[in-house]
Tab-separated table of C-alpha atoms in Angstrom:
chain	number	residue	atom	x	y	z
A	378	MET	CA	27.052	138.058	190.426
A	379	ARG	CA	25.122	140.100	187.876
A	380	ASP	CA	28.410	141.476	186.457
A	381	PHE	CA	29.863	137.964	186.180
A	382	CYS	CA	26.815	136.725	184.265
A	383	PHE	CA	27.054	139.726	181.923
A	384	VAL	CA	30.757	138.985	181.153
A	385	LEU	CA	30.015	135.304	180.595
A	386	LEU	CA	27.171	136.208	178.201
A	387	CYS	CA	29.503	138.513	176.225
A	388	ILE	CA	32.153	135.813	175.918
A	389	THR	CA	29.544	133.289	174.797
A	390	LEU	CA	28.247	135.644	172.104
A	391	CYS	CA	31.657	136.852	170.876
A	392	LEU	CA	33.656	133.607	170.881
A	393	PRO	CA	32.073	132.099	167.744
A	394	ASN	CA	32.707	135.365	165.884
A	395	ILE	CA	36.362	135.400	166.987
A	396	ILE	CA	36.883	131.812	165.852
A	397	TYR	CA	34.991	132.402	162.629
A	398	SER	CA	36.980	135.541	161.830
A	399	GLN	CA	40.206	133.517	161.633
A	400	PHE	CA	38.786	131.354	158.871
A	401	SER	CA	36.130	133.653	157.444
A	402	ASP	CA	37.955	134.362	154.207
A	403	ASN	CA	38.376	130.653	153.470
A	404	TYR	CA	34.831	129.733	154.445
A	405	GLU	CA	33.376	132.624	152.463
A	406	ALA	CA	35.429	131.577	149.444
A	407	TYR	CA	34.118	128.040	149.792
A	408	ALA	CA	30.553	129.251	150.421
A	409	LEU	CA	30.670	131.194	147.171
A	410	ILE	CA	31.236	127.905	145.339
A	411	SER	CA	27.965	126.028	145.456
A	412	ASP	CA	27.496	122.280	145.252
A	413	GLY	CA	25.989	122.824	141.825
A	414	GLU	CA	29.135	124.560	140.629
A	415	ILE	CA	31.338	121.733	141.928
A	416	LYS	CA	29.068	119.193	140.181
A	417	GLU	CA	29.372	121.141	136.951
A	418	ARG	CA	33.180	121.253	137.236
A	419	LEU	CA	33.363	117.529	137.949
A	420	SER	CA	31.271	116.834	134.852
A	421	ARG	CA	33.878	118.684	132.758
A	422	ILE	CA	36.767	116.525	134.010
A	423	GLU	CA	37.712	113.749	131.599
A	424	ASN	CA	39.086	110.898	133.663
A	425	ASP	CA	39.934	107.480	132.205
A	426	VAL	CA	39.908	105.758	135.608
A	427	VAL	CA	36.701	106.855	137.356
A	428	LYS	CA	33.853	108.940	136.012
A	429	PRO	CA	33.704	111.844	138.502
A	430	ARG	CA	30.499	112.141	140.461
A	431	PHE	CA	29.419	114.309	143.376
A	432	ASP	CA	28.200	113.109	146.755
A	433	PRO	CA	28.592	114.215	150.413
A	434	VAL	CA	31.833	112.245	150.832
A	435	VAL	CA	33.416	113.907	147.796
A	436	ARG	CA	32.280	117.294	149.101
A	437	SER	CA	33.831	116.545	152.510
A	438	TYR	CA	37.216	115.709	150.982
A	439	ILE	CA	37.141	118.816	148.785
A	440	LYS	CA	36.400	120.896	151.880
A	441	THR	CA	39.419	119.351	153.616
A	442	TYR	CA	41.682	120.230	150.689
A	443	THR	CA	40.360	123.763	150.250
A	444	ILE	CA	39.716	124.888	153.845
A	445	LYS	CA	40.859	122.638	156.673
A	446	LYS	CA	44.313	121.758	155.347
A	447	ARG	CA	45.120	124.475	152.851
A	448	ASP	CA	48.822	124.642	153.742
A	449	ARG	CA	49.257	120.884	153.252
A	450	THR	CA	47.327	121.039	149.993
A	451	GLU	CA	49.614	123.787	148.681
A	452	ALA	CA	52.704	121.769	149.646
A	453	MET	CA	51.252	118.669	147.948
A	454	LEU	CA	50.465	120.629	144.779
A	455	GLY	CA	54.071	121.836	144.721
A	456	ARG	CA	55.402	118.278	144.885
A	457	THR	CA	53.471	117.367	141.724
A	458	ALA	CA	56.339	119.051	139.842
A	459	ILE	CA	58.700	116.371	141.194
A	460	TYR	CA	56.601	113.215	140.943
A	461	PHE	CA	53.905	113.603	138.268
A	462	PRO	CA	56.380	113.592	135.319
A	463	LEU	CA	57.833	110.297	136.624
A	464	PHE	CA	54.369	108.776	137.186
A	465	GLU	CA	53.146	109.803	133.732
A	466	LYS	CA	56.235	108.370	132.015
A	467	MET	CA	55.933	105.004	133.780
A	468	LEU	CA	52.148	104.752	133.366
A	469	LEU	CA	52.517	105.501	129.651
A	470	GLU	CA	55.257	102.869	129.263
A	471	ASN	CA	53.016	100.261	130.916
A	472	GLY	CA	49.839	101.178	129.024
A	473	LEU	CA	47.837	102.394	132.039
A	474	PRO	CA	45.671	105.543	132.291
A	475	LEU	CA	47.697	108.640	133.207
A	476	ASP	CA	44.957	109.673	135.648
A	477	LEU	CA	46.139	106.957	138.054
A	478	LYS	CA	48.804	109.459	139.137
A	479	TYR	CA	46.182	111.122	141.393
A	480	LEU	CA	45.994	107.936	143.473
A	481	SER	CA	49.310	108.785	145.132
A	482	VAL	CA	47.744	112.059	146.324
A	483	VAL	CA	45.144	110.036	148.215
A	484	GLU	CA	47.722	107.588	149.553
A	485	SER	CA	50.526	109.860	150.736
A	486	ALA	CA	49.905	113.474	149.627
A	487	LEU	CA	53.009	112.876	147.457
A	488	ASP	CA	55.289	112.439	150.471
A	489	ALA	CA	57.875	109.703	149.840
A	490	ASN	CA	58.579	109.429	153.586
A	491	ALA	CA	54.920	109.066	154.597
A	492	VAL	CA	54.188	106.316	157.152
A	493	SER	CA	50.603	105.442	158.073
A	494	ARG	CA	49.328	104.340	161.479
A	495	SER	CA	49.098	100.787	160.157
A	496	GLY	CA	52.732	100.801	158.965
A	497	ALA	CA	52.219	101.444	155.233
A	498	VAL	CA	55.172	103.365	153.768
A	499	GLY	CA	56.040	105.602	150.830
A	500	LEU	CA	54.314	107.396	147.970
A	501	TRP	CA	52.094	104.391	147.262
A	502	GLN	CA	51.727	103.214	150.888
A	503	PHE	CA	52.790	99.588	150.686
A	504	MET	CA	52.621	97.336	153.717
A	505	THR	CA	55.713	95.163	154.163
A	506	PRO	CA	54.214	91.836	152.904
A	507	THR	CA	52.548	93.450	149.860
A	508	GLY	CA	55.690	95.408	149.040
A	509	ARG	CA	57.819	92.277	149.065
A	510	GLU	CA	55.187	90.432	147.055
A	511	CYS	CA	55.503	93.166	144.418
A	512	GLY	CA	59.281	92.797	144.275
A	513	LEU	CA	60.371	95.609	146.606
A	514	SER	CA	63.410	95.109	148.818
A	515	ILE	CA	62.706	96.024	152.454
A	516	GLY	CA	65.618	95.598	154.846
A	517	ARG	CA	67.874	97.296	157.350
A	518	THR	CA	69.685	99.517	154.858
A	519	VAL	CA	67.153	99.933	152.027
A	520	ASP	CA	63.380	100.346	151.957
A	521	GLU	CA	62.340	100.463	148.312
A	522	ARG	CA	58.801	101.446	149.259
A	523	LYS	CA	60.309	104.947	149.517
A	524	ASP	CA	62.030	104.732	146.127
A	525	PRO	CA	59.761	106.760	143.793
A	526	GLU	CA	60.626	104.770	140.657
A	527	LYS	CA	60.607	101.243	142.114
A	528	ALA	CA	57.530	101.850	144.273
A	529	THR	CA	55.645	103.304	141.296
A	530	LEU	CA	56.495	100.244	139.208
A	531	ALA	CA	55.267	98.003	142.053
A	532	ALA	CA	52.020	100.005	142.277
A	533	ILE	CA	51.543	99.685	138.520
A	534	LYS	CA	51.972	95.902	138.724
A	535	TYR	CA	49.503	95.616	141.591
A	536	LEU	CA	46.898	97.876	139.998
A	537	SER	CA	47.210	96.051	136.661
A	538	LYS	CA	46.623	92.754	138.453
A	539	GLN	CA	43.474	94.072	140.171
A	540	PHE	CA	42.109	95.617	136.970
A	541	LYS	CA	42.623	92.308	135.173
A	542	ARG	CA	40.752	90.583	138.009
A	543	TYR	CA	37.696	92.892	138.162
A	544	GLY	CA	37.524	94.537	134.751
A	545	ASN	CA	36.864	98.063	136.103
A	546	TRP	CA	38.993	100.646	137.839
A	547	GLU	CA	36.611	101.465	140.713
A	548	LEU	CA	36.899	97.925	142.072
A	549	ALA	CA	40.635	97.837	141.276
A	550	LEU	CA	41.134	100.971	143.409
A	551	ALA	CA	39.034	99.508	146.206
A	552	ALA	CA	41.149	96.315	146.119
A	553	TYR	CA	44.322	98.437	146.198
A	554	ASN	CA	43.115	99.996	149.444
A	555	GLY	CA	41.301	97.172	151.217
A	556	GLY	CA	42.597	94.043	149.500
A	557	PRO	CA	40.828	91.768	147.005
A	558	GLY	CA	39.370	89.599	149.780
A	559	ARG	CA	37.149	92.393	151.111
A	560	VAL	CA	36.107	93.391	147.606
A	561	ASN	CA	35.233	89.797	146.708
A	562	ARG	CA	33.038	89.473	149.816
A	563	ALA	CA	31.269	92.758	148.993
A	564	ILE	CA	30.631	91.571	145.424
A	565	LYS	CA	29.171	88.343	146.757
A	566	ARG	CA	26.898	90.125	149.237
A	567	GLY	CA	25.840	92.853	146.808
A	568	ARG	CA	25.532	90.501	143.820
A	569	SER	CA	27.068	93.111	141.586
A	570	LYS	CA	30.412	94.317	140.220
A	571	ASN	CA	29.310	97.931	140.337
A	572	PHE	CA	31.341	99.705	143.036
A	573	TRP	CA	28.582	102.210	143.841
A	574	ARG	CA	26.080	99.408	144.473
A	575	ILE	CA	28.311	97.304	146.714
A	576	ARG	CA	30.189	100.082	148.542
A	577	ARG	CA	27.952	99.783	151.625
A	578	TYR	CA	29.310	96.262	152.131
A	579	LEU	CA	32.914	97.524	152.236
A	580	PRO	CA	34.802	98.824	155.299
A	581	ARG	CA	34.433	102.561	155.799
A	582	GLU	CA	37.925	103.527	154.558
A	583	THR	CA	37.600	101.422	151.404
A	584	ARG	CA	34.017	102.632	150.881
A	585	ASN	CA	35.294	106.230	150.815
A	586	TYR	CA	38.419	105.510	148.775
A	587	VAL	CA	36.994	106.159	145.307
A	588	PRO	CA	35.279	109.408	146.460
A	589	ALA	CA	38.651	110.456	147.910
A	590	TYR	CA	40.250	109.771	144.524
A	591	ILE	CA	37.592	111.911	142.811
A	592	ALA	CA	38.277	114.773	145.242
A	593	ALA	CA	42.056	114.501	144.619
A	594	THR	CA	41.401	114.676	140.884
A	595	TYR	CA	39.170	117.724	141.358
A	596	ILE	CA	41.669	119.679	143.467
A	597	ASN	CA	44.460	119.101	140.935
A	598	HIS	CA	42.244	120.542	138.191
A	599	TYR	CA	40.609	123.447	140.051
A	600	TYR	CA	42.980	124.555	142.829
A	601	GLU	CA	43.284	128.045	141.314
A	602	GLU	CA	39.528	128.586	141.672
A	603	HIS	CA	40.002	128.031	145.428
A	604	ASP	CA	42.904	130.494	145.609
A	605	LEU	CA	45.383	127.731	146.429
A	606	LYS	CA	48.994	128.578	145.551
A	607	PRO	CA	51.309	125.565	145.059
A	608	VAL	CA	54.563	125.759	147.017
A	609	TYR	CA	56.986	124.507	144.393
A	610	PRO	CA	60.354	123.123	145.581
A	611	ASP	CA	63.660	124.593	144.382
A	612	SER	CA	64.789	123.750	140.858
A	613	GLU	CA	67.438	121.338	142.217
A	614	PHE	CA	64.617	119.097	143.433
A	615	GLN	CA	62.678	119.356	140.175
A	616	ASN	CA	65.354	119.045	137.472
A	617	THR	CA	66.925	115.713	138.356
A	618	GLU	CA	68.519	112.709	136.711
A	619	ARG	CA	68.412	109.070	137.788
A	620	ILE	CA	71.110	106.438	137.186
A	621	LYS	CA	72.004	102.980	138.491
A	622	VAL	CA	74.837	102.570	140.995
A	623	TYR	CA	76.244	99.094	141.479
A	624	ASN	CA	78.869	99.476	144.206
A	625	THR	CA	78.745	100.935	147.699
A	626	ILE	CA	79.007	104.715	147.954
A	627	THR	CA	78.169	107.011	150.869
A	628	PHE	CA	76.241	110.267	150.760
A	629	ASP	CA	79.326	112.016	152.150
A	630	GLU	CA	81.395	110.779	149.198
A	631	ILE	CA	78.723	111.955	146.752
A	632	GLU	CA	78.746	115.363	148.463
A	633	GLN	CA	82.537	115.575	148.208
A	634	VAL	CA	82.537	114.672	144.510
A	635	THR	CA	79.535	116.705	143.320
A	636	GLY	CA	79.124	119.431	145.924
A	637	THR	CA	75.505	118.367	146.501
A	638	PRO	CA	74.490	119.001	150.145
A	639	VAL	CA	73.622	115.799	152.007
A	640	TYR	CA	70.095	117.053	152.803
A	641	ILE	CA	69.341	117.254	149.059
A	642	ILE	CA	70.759	113.748	148.487
A	643	GLU	CA	68.617	112.448	151.364
A	644	TYR	CA	65.448	114.093	150.002
A	645	LEU	CA	65.982	112.773	146.463
A	646	ASN	CA	67.007	109.291	147.674
A	647	PRO	CA	64.663	108.533	150.608
A	648	SER	CA	64.906	104.743	150.363
A	649	TYR	CA	68.394	104.558	151.890
A	650	LYS	CA	68.148	104.361	155.671
A	651	LYS	CA	71.791	104.820	156.655
A	652	ASN	CA	73.038	107.527	154.287
A	653	TYR	CA	74.839	105.205	151.918
A	654	ILE	CA	73.911	103.204	148.828
A	655	PRO	CA	74.796	99.511	149.271
A	656	ALA	CA	76.282	97.326	146.551
A	657	SER	CA	73.791	95.554	144.270
A	658	THR	CA	74.190	93.340	141.221
A	659	LYS	CA	70.867	94.697	139.904
A	660	GLY	CA	71.847	98.283	140.635
A	661	ASN	CA	70.390	100.813	143.048
A	662	ASN	CA	68.935	104.150	142.000
A	663	LEU	CA	70.841	107.360	142.581
A	664	VAL	CA	68.983	110.617	141.922
A	665	LEU	CA	70.832	113.937	141.779
A	666	PRO	CA	70.157	117.407	140.350
A	667	GLU	CA	71.018	117.371	136.638
A	668	ASN	CA	73.963	119.757	136.940
A	669	ARG	CA	75.415	117.731	139.844
A	670	MET	CA	74.902	114.415	138.061
A	671	ALA	CA	77.066	115.663	135.192
A	672	VAL	CA	79.939	116.129	137.678
A	673	PHE	CA	79.338	112.649	139.123
A	674	LYS	CA	79.465	111.043	135.666
A	675	ASN	CA	82.542	112.980	134.617
A	676	THR	CA	84.352	111.791	137.729
A	677	TYR	CA	83.709	108.102	137.022
A	678	LYS	CA	83.281	107.922	133.267
A	679	ASN	CA	86.779	106.876	132.100
A	680	PRO	CA	88.027	103.359	132.900
A	681	ASP	CA	91.589	104.432	132.004
A	682	SER	CA	91.630	107.429	134.327
A	683	GLY	CA	93.365	105.598	137.163
A	684	ASN	CA	90.229	104.317	138.905
A	685	ARG	CA	88.079	101.360	137.870
A	686	ASN	CA	84.803	103.258	137.927
A	687	TYR	CA	83.089	104.149	134.699
A	688	VAL	CA	79.830	104.935	132.952
A	689	VAL	CA	78.525	102.791	130.114
A	690	GLY	CA	75.233	104.302	128.988
A	691	GLU	CA	73.439	104.650	132.293
A	692	ARG	CA	75.486	102.023	134.095
A	693	VAL	CA	77.640	103.721	136.725
A	694	LEU	CA	80.120	101.944	138.932
A	695	ALA	CA	80.585	103.976	142.071
A	696	PRO	CA	83.992	104.043	143.733
A	697	ARG	CA	85.005	100.938	145.607
A	698	TYR	CA	86.076	101.729	149.114
A	699	LYS	CA	89.833	101.370	149.595
A	700	PRO	CA	91.089	102.027	153.102
A	701	THR	CA	94.266	104.028	153.477
A	702	LYS	CA	97.144	101.635	154.119
A	703	PRO	CA	99.332	102.576	157.095
A	704	VAL	CA	103.070	102.877	156.449
A	705	ASN	CA	105.138	99.669	156.730
A	706	SER	CA	102.086	97.397	157.010
A	707	LYS	CA	100.450	94.419	155.368
A	708	GLN	CA	96.768	94.076	154.462
A	709	LEU	CA	94.759	90.969	155.246
A	710	PHE	CA	91.140	89.934	155.494
A	711	TYR	CA	89.688	88.415	158.641
A	712	ARG	CA	86.369	86.657	159.191
A	713	VAL	CA	84.818	87.407	162.586
A	714	GLU	CA	84.398	84.385	164.846
A	715	GLU	CA	82.041	83.912	167.772
A	716	GLY	CA	83.282	85.833	170.807
A	717	ASP	CA	85.302	88.385	168.832
A	718	ASP	CA	84.920	92.064	169.575
A	719	LEU	CA	86.849	95.216	168.720
A	720	SER	CA	88.821	95.039	171.952
A	721	SER	CA	90.089	91.483	171.359
A	722	LEU	CA	90.821	92.140	167.666
A	723	SER	CA	92.704	95.363	168.337
A	724	SER	CA	94.789	93.518	170.939
A	725	ALA	CA	95.429	90.629	168.559
A	726	PHE	CA	96.450	92.784	165.610
A	727	ALA	CA	98.269	95.492	167.621
A	728	CYS	CA	96.029	98.297	166.379
A	729	LYS	CA	93.228	100.467	167.705
A	730	GLY	CA	89.549	99.519	167.659
A	731	THR	CA	88.787	102.896	166.091
A	732	ASP	CA	91.229	102.030	163.276
A	733	ILE	CA	89.339	98.811	162.520
A	734	MET	CA	86.080	100.797	162.406
A	735	LYS	CA	87.655	103.374	160.098
A	736	TRP	CA	89.236	100.802	157.769
A	737	ASN	CA	85.892	98.996	157.383
A	738	LYS	CA	83.563	102.015	157.549
A	739	LEU	CA	81.736	100.553	160.548
A	740	THR	CA	79.006	102.708	162.058
A	741	SER	CA	78.747	100.516	165.165
A	742	SER	CA	81.320	98.797	167.368
A	743	LYS	CA	79.193	95.644	167.409
A	744	LEU	CA	80.533	92.771	165.258
A	745	ARG	CA	78.606	89.785	163.955
A	746	LYS	CA	79.842	86.264	163.338
A	747	GLY	CA	80.948	85.746	159.727
A	748	GLN	CA	81.516	89.461	159.098
A	749	GLN	CA	84.530	90.120	156.862
A	750	LEU	CA	87.011	92.768	157.980
A	751	ILE	CA	89.993	94.463	156.380
A	752	ILE	CA	92.939	94.588	158.791
A	753	PHE	CA	96.340	96.225	158.440
A	754	ILE	CA	99.151	94.745	160.523
A	755	SER	CA	102.728	95.821	160.993
A	756	LYS	CA	105.226	93.843	158.882
A	757	ASP	CA	107.231	92.994	161.986
A	758	HIS	CA	104.105	91.700	163.765
A	759	VAL	CA	104.635	88.661	166.006
A	760	LYS	CA	104.125	85.219	164.346
A	761	PRO	CA	101.292	83.020	165.205
A	762	VAL	CA	99.330	80.689	167.289
A	763	GLU	CA	96.357	80.169	165.001
A	764	LEU	CA	96.167	79.670	161.234
A	765	LEU	CA	94.520	82.545	159.419
A	766	LYS	CA	93.096	81.735	155.990
A	767	PRO	CA	92.804	84.440	153.318
A	768	ILE	CA	89.239	85.522	152.465
A	769	THR	CA	88.296	87.143	149.168
A	770	LEU	CA	85.683	89.866	149.536
A	771	VAL	CA	83.086	90.517	146.876
A	772	GLY	CA	81.814	93.980	146.000
A	773	GLY	CA	79.052	94.828	143.506
A	774	ASP	CA	79.151	92.840	140.284
A	775	HIS	CA	82.858	92.150	140.385
A	776	PRO	CA	84.897	90.149	142.878
A	777	VAL	CA	87.660	92.211	144.405
A	778	GLU	CA	90.967	90.996	143.009
A	779	SER	CA	93.048	89.285	145.644
A	780	GLU	CA	95.334	92.215	146.235
A	781	VAL	CA	96.251	90.469	149.452
A	782	SER	CA	98.104	87.776	147.571
A	783	LYS	CA	100.305	90.438	145.984
A	784	GLU	CA	101.220	91.974	149.320
A	785	ILE	CA	101.397	89.013	151.690
A	786	ASP	CA	103.210	85.716	151.563
A	787	TRP	CA	100.417	83.448	152.797
A	788	GLU	CA	102.485	81.122	154.934
A	789	PRO	CA	100.708	80.237	158.182
A	790	MET	CA	100.478	83.328	160.366
A	791	ILE	CA	100.204	83.066	164.123
A	792	LEU	CA	97.909	85.463	165.939
A	793	PRO	CA	97.694	86.073	169.654
A	794	VAL	CA	94.874	84.088	171.237
A	795	LEU	CA	91.654	86.000	170.466
A	796	ASN	CA	89.416	83.949	172.665
A	797	ALA	CA	90.540	81.646	175.463
A	798	GLN	CA	87.716	79.239	174.695
A	799	LYS	CA	88.938	78.805	171.109
A	800	SER	CA	92.415	77.613	172.042
A	801	SER	CA	91.345	75.325	174.904
A	802	ALA	CA	88.245	73.695	173.531
A	803	GLY	CA	89.829	72.510	170.248
A	804	LYS	CA	88.102	70.410	167.663
A	805	LYS	CA	85.878	68.517	170.115
A	806	SER	CA	84.063	71.676	171.131
A	807	LYS	CA	83.468	72.525	167.468
A	808	LYS	CA	81.898	69.134	166.884
A	809	LYS	CA	79.675	69.622	169.902
A	810	LYS	CA	78.560	73.012	168.630
A	811	ARG	CA	77.602	71.514	165.305
A	812	SER	CA	75.625	68.699	166.858
A	813	LYS	CA	73.783	70.865	169.381
A	814	LYS	CA	71.001	73.154	168.240
A	815	LYS	CA	70.737	76.515	169.939
A	816	ARG	CA	67.927	76.743	172.455
A	817	TYR	CA	66.202	80.024	173.234
A	818	VAL	CA	63.970	81.674	175.792
A	819	TYR	CA	60.817	82.789	173.952
A	820	HIS	CA	58.207	85.488	174.557
A	821	LYS	CA	54.667	85.222	173.211
A	822	VAL	CA	53.435	88.594	171.903
A	823	THR	CA	50.147	89.862	173.306
A	824	ARG	CA	47.891	92.602	171.932
A	825	GLY	CA	49.286	96.108	172.338
A	826	GLU	CA	52.881	95.056	172.984
A	827	SER	CA	55.827	96.639	171.154
A	828	LEU	CA	59.506	95.721	170.911
A	829	TYR	CA	60.234	98.399	173.502
A	830	THR	CA	57.753	97.071	176.084
A	831	ILE	CA	58.915	93.477	175.519
A	832	ALA	CA	62.616	94.384	175.916
A	833	ALA	CA	61.802	96.214	179.142
A	834	GLN	CA	60.468	92.960	180.655
A	835	TYR	CA	63.858	91.213	180.365
A	836	LYS	CA	66.965	92.410	182.135
A	837	GLY	CA	69.864	93.257	179.837
A	838	ILE	CA	67.792	92.928	176.651
A	839	THR	CA	67.471	95.871	174.240
A	840	VAL	CA	65.255	96.481	171.225
A	841	THR	CA	68.334	96.072	168.988
A	842	ASP	CA	69.003	92.650	170.553
A	843	LEU	CA	65.438	91.544	169.747
A	844	ILE	CA	65.686	92.771	166.147
A	845	GLU	CA	68.999	90.997	165.550
A	846	ILE	CA	68.250	87.657	167.241
A	847	ASN	CA	64.880	87.420	165.429
A	848	ASP	CA	66.261	88.768	162.130
A	849	MET	CA	63.428	91.309	162.001
A	850	ASN	CA	62.745	94.525	160.185
A	851	PRO	CA	62.076	97.234	162.844
A	852	GLU	CA	59.036	98.385	160.832
A	853	ASP	CA	57.368	94.972	160.844
A	854	ALA	CA	54.154	94.948	162.859
A	855	LEU	CA	54.045	92.603	165.859
A	856	LYS	CA	51.124	90.200	165.620
A	857	PRO	CA	49.547	88.831	168.812
A	858	GLY	CA	50.547	85.206	169.300
A	859	LYS	CA	53.906	85.525	167.549
A	860	LYS	CA	56.856	83.991	169.426
A	861	LEU	CA	60.002	86.100	169.750
A	862	LYS	CA	63.433	84.815	170.718
A	863	ILE	CA	64.719	86.663	173.787
A	864	ARG	CA	68.101	85.085	174.513
A	865	GLU	CA	69.935	81.773	174.324
A	866	LYS	CA	69.384	79.354	177.215
């Protein structure tokens, strides 16, 4: 018993020293820098947003940067080489203080893919409603909160609006974090527009937001004094060029044309969820390393080179997808009707379901009503039962020319029956469908529920089904009391 007590005493005495020894160098380095020295350094920083000041909260954040999360701080400092030049350019163009660039350090540590516990996304951490309010597109294929340029412009608009409202940057920053409603209530309770006087009336996170900004400013000025070594990314991530792409193009196609590995394309273009850039009349951003972008432009710069893709200034038309036409076949367009699936279509058109997916670049075998498909059929295909009308597809800014009309004589074409209900029900059933509104089984969301837990309560229902029937974004937060459609009655 005496020996056991002696061993336990030794462990108790030695354990703190063992733990301390792992971090002793960092703690000693921090201990050598007194609060007075940090105060003196802060006083030397010229900041046009917030006048730096020292308090326990600022000290706590500096300690986190310099000791607790040194590796993350060094990675963040390295990413300044990618994002700070863009921030400075856009802030300068919009007449805002360049020091606002440090705000993104507080928000996301300069990680374009950052997602908070509350669902805020991107470098500037926009929630879905605020992002859309600021003009960002947030959907199933694109989330512009992750687009460095577009998200920065949205942040600039929002910050400008708050500064115009309050007349000082401390309150504008607080409103950026907690919303103007909380700031307005704090102003009313504190009877002042001085952030430092009313901060006690703000929620804890918002109360500490300006001190966090001061600490982020400090670490970007004095990281060398704390022996922090930025981990800079490769030059291909730093020396980049941005252009507008107006037509659909996949990351695989960009890799084939430019030789840029897909992982680099993904890192530089984080807003695209499904590894392709969709068509847009306004244009979507494409960022590539400068040397690779030159190859991309050279490939599509000449309208007389045999393809219709060209560069005019910074306007780039990416290649339109043209499926390979099978030998001895005709091309037509088909609009998906209710009840259609790949199996029925492949049977109707005497082709394989995998061919239809390949011709239309489908990533899923699931079809939706109204979807437009390109189909190739054999010229000696059997003649019809049902009239098929030609459909002109539209891509990017320009309607696709009706190449179909050149290849096919559009006399009525008979197709095998795709759906037994279509041929038997006739026009009466269509009229009934129009007159009857769809009725659904609903589920009322309760606190703590997710799409996964809700789907599990209903047999045969998946999370994807819930997203599609409710036309939701998967990242949208579920609010208690909201009614979700489960299935049709």
